[in-house]
mmCIF file of C-alpha atoms in Angstrom:
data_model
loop_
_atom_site.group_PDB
_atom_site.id
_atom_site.type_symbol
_atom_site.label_atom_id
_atom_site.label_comp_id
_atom_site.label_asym_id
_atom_site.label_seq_id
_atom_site.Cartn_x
_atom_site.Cartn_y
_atom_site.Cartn_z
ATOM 1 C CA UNK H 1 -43.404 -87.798 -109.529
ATOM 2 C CA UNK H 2 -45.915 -85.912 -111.720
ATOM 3 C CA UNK H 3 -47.255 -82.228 -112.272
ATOM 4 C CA UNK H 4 -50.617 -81.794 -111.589
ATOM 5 C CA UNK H 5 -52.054 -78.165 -113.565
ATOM 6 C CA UNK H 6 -54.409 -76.269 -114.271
ATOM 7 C CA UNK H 7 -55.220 -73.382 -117.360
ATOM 8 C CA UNK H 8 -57.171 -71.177 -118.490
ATOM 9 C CA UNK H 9 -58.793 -71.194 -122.769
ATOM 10 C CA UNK H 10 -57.204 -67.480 -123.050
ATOM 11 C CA UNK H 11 -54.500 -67.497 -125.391
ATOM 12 C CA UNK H 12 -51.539 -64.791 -125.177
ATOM 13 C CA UNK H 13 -48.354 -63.937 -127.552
ATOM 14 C CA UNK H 14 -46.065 -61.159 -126.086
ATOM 15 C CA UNK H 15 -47.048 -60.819 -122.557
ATOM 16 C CA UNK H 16 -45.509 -59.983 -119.214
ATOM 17 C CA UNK H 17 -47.634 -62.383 -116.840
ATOM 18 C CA UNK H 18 -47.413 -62.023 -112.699
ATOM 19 C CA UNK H 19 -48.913 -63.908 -109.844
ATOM 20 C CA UNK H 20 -48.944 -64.594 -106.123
ATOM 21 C CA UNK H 21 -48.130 -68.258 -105.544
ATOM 22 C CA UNK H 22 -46.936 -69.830 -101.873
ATOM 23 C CA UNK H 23 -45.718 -73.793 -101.972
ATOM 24 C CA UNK H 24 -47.812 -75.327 -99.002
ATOM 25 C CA UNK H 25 -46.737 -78.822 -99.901
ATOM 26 C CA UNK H 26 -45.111 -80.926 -102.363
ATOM 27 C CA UNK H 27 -42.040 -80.073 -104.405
ATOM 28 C CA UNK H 28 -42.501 -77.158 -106.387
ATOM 29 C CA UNK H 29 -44.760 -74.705 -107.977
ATOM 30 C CA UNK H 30 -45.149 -73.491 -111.960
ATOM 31 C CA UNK H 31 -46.099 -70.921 -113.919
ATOM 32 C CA UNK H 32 -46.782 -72.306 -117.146
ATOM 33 C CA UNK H 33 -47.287 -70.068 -120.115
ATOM 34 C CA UNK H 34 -47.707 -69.873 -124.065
ATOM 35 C CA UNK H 35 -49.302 -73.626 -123.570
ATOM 36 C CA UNK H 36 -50.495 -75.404 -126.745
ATOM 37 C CA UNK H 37 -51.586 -78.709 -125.457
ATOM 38 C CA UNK H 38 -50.054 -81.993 -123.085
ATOM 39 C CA UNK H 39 -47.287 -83.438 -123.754
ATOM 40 C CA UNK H 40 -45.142 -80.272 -122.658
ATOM 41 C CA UNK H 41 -45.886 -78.023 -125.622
ATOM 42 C CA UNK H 42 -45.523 -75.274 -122.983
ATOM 43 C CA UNK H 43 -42.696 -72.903 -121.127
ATOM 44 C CA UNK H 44 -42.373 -73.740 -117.400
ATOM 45 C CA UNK H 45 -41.388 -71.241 -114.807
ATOM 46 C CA UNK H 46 -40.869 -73.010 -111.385
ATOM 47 C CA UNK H 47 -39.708 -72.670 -107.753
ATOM 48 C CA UNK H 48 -38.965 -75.296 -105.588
ATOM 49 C CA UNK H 49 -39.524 -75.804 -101.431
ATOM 50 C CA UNK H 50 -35.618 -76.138 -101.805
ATOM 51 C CA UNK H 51 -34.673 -72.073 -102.734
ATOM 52 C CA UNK H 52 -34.053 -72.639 -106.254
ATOM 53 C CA UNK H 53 -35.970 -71.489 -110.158
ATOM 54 C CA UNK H 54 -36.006 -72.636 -113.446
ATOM 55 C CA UNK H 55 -37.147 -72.394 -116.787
ATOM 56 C CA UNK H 56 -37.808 -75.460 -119.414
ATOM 57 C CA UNK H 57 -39.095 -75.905 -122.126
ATOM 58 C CA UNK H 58 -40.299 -79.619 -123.571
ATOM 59 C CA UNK H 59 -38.440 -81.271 -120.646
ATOM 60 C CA UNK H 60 -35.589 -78.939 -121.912
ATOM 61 C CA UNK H 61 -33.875 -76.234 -118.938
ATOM 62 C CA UNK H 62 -33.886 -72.576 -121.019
ATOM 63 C CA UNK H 63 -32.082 -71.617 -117.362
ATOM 64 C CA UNK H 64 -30.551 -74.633 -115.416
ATOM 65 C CA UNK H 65 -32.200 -75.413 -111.839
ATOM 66 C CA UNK H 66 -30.485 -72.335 -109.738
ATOM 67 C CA UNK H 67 -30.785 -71.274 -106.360
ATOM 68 C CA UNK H 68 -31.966 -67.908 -105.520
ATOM 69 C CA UNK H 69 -31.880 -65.550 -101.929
ATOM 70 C CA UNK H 70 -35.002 -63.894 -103.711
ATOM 71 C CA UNK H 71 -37.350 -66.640 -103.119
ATOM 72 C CA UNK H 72 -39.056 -66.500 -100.052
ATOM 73 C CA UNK H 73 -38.760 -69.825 -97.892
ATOM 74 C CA UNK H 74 -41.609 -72.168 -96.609
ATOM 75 C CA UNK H 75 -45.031 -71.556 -97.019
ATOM 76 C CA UNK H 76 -44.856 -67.350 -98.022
ATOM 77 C CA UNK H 77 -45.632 -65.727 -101.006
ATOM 78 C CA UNK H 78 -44.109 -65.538 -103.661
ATOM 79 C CA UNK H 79 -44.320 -63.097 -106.857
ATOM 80 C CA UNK H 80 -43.439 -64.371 -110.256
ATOM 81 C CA UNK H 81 -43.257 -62.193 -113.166
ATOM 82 C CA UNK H 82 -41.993 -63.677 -116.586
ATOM 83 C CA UNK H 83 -41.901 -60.998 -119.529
ATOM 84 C CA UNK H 84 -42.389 -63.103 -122.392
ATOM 85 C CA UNK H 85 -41.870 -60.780 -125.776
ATOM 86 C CA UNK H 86 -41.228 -62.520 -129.059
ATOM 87 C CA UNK H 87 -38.257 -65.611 -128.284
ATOM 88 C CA UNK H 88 -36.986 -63.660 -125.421
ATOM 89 C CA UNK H 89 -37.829 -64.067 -121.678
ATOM 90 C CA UNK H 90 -37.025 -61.825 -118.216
ATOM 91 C CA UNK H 91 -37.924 -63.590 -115.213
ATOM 92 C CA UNK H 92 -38.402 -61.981 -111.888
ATOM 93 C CA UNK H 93 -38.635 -63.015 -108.831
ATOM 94 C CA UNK H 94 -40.242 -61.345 -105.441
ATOM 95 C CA UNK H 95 -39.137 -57.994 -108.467
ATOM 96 C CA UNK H 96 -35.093 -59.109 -108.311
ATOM 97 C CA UNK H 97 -34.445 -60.009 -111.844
ATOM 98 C CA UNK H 98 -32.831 -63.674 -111.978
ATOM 99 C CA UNK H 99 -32.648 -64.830 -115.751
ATOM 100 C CA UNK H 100 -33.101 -64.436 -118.843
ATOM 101 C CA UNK H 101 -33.252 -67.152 -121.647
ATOM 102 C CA UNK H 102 -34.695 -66.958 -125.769
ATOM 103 C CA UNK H 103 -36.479 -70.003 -127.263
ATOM 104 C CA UNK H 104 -38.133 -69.824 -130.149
ATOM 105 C CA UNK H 105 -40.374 -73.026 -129.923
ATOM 106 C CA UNK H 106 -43.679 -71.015 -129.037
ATOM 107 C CA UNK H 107 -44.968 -67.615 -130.107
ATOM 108 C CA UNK H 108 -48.649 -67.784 -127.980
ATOM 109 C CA UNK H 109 -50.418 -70.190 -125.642
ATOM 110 C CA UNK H 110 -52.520 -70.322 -122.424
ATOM 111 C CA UNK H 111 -51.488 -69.807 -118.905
ATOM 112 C CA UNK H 112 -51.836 -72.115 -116.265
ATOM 113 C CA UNK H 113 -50.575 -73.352 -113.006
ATOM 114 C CA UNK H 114 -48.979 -76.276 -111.263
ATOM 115 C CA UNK H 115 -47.911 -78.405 -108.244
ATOM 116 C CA UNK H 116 -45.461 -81.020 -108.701
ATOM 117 C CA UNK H 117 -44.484 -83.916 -106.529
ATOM 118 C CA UNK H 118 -41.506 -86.480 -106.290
ATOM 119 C CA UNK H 119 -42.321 -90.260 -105.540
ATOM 120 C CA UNK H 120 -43.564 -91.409 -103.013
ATOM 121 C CA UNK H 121 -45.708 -88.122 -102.098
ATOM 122 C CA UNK H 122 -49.217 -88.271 -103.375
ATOM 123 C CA UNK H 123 -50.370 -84.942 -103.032
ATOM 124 C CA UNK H 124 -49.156 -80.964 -103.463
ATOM 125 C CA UNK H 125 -50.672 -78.377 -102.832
ATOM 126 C CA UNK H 126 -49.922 -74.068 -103.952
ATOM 127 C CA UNK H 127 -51.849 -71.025 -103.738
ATOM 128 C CA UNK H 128 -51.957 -68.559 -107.107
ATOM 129 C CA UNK H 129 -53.500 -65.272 -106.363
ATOM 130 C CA UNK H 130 -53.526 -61.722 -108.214
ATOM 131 C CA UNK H 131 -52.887 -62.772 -111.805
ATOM 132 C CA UNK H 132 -52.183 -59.786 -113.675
ATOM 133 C CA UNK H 133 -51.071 -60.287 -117.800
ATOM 134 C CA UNK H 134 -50.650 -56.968 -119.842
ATOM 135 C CA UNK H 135 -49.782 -56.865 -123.299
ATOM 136 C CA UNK H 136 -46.204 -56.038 -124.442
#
């Protein structure tokens, strides 16, 4: 399996960062924020086509894969919201509040999205829409 991403050259520190995003294939679908380069020098918020969140960090779960009645099944939106203030992160989903974790590891970073896949499927595909980051 791999995560194919994309990001933006706009760096952020203490942000809350929300977006649109609907799974229309593959296994799940990231936020990824406070990105400093491959090799997963990034936080990774991510819902799966199974129901369930998480947040990692370096390959690392913050908050273990969980399932969640706030994520809306199949193909329909979904709104993510992560409030990301010095080492300590809310995350929200669809606006029900469903963890909160603190890592220190990164204090700013890009944004970005991503589709990931298990073997054997060679393709994903998500929609991100109506990115909105304010300062906090």
């Amino acid at each position: 399996g791999f995560l194919q991403w994309c990001g933006s050259s706009i760096t952020f520190a203490d942000a809350a960062i929300q977006v649109d995003v609907s799974l229309l294939s593959g296994y799940s679908a990231a936020l990824i924020f406070r990105f400093n380069g491959s090799g997963g020098r990034y936080y990774d918020f991510r819902i799966t086509d199974q129901g369930e969140f998480f947040l990692a960090v370096r390959g690392t779960f913050l908050i273990p894969l969980t399932k969640s009645s706030a994520i809306a099944s199949g193909k329909q939106k979904n709104t993510l919201l992560v409030i990301a203030k010095g080492s300590d992160f809310k995350l929200y989903i669809n606006g029900v509040f469903v963890g909160e974790a603190q890592d220190r590891s990164y204090t700013s970073g890009s944004i970005g999205f991503g589709v990931s896949v298990p073997s054997p499927m060679t393709s994903g595909e998500a929609s991100f829409s109506n990115l909105k980051v304010y300062n906090v």
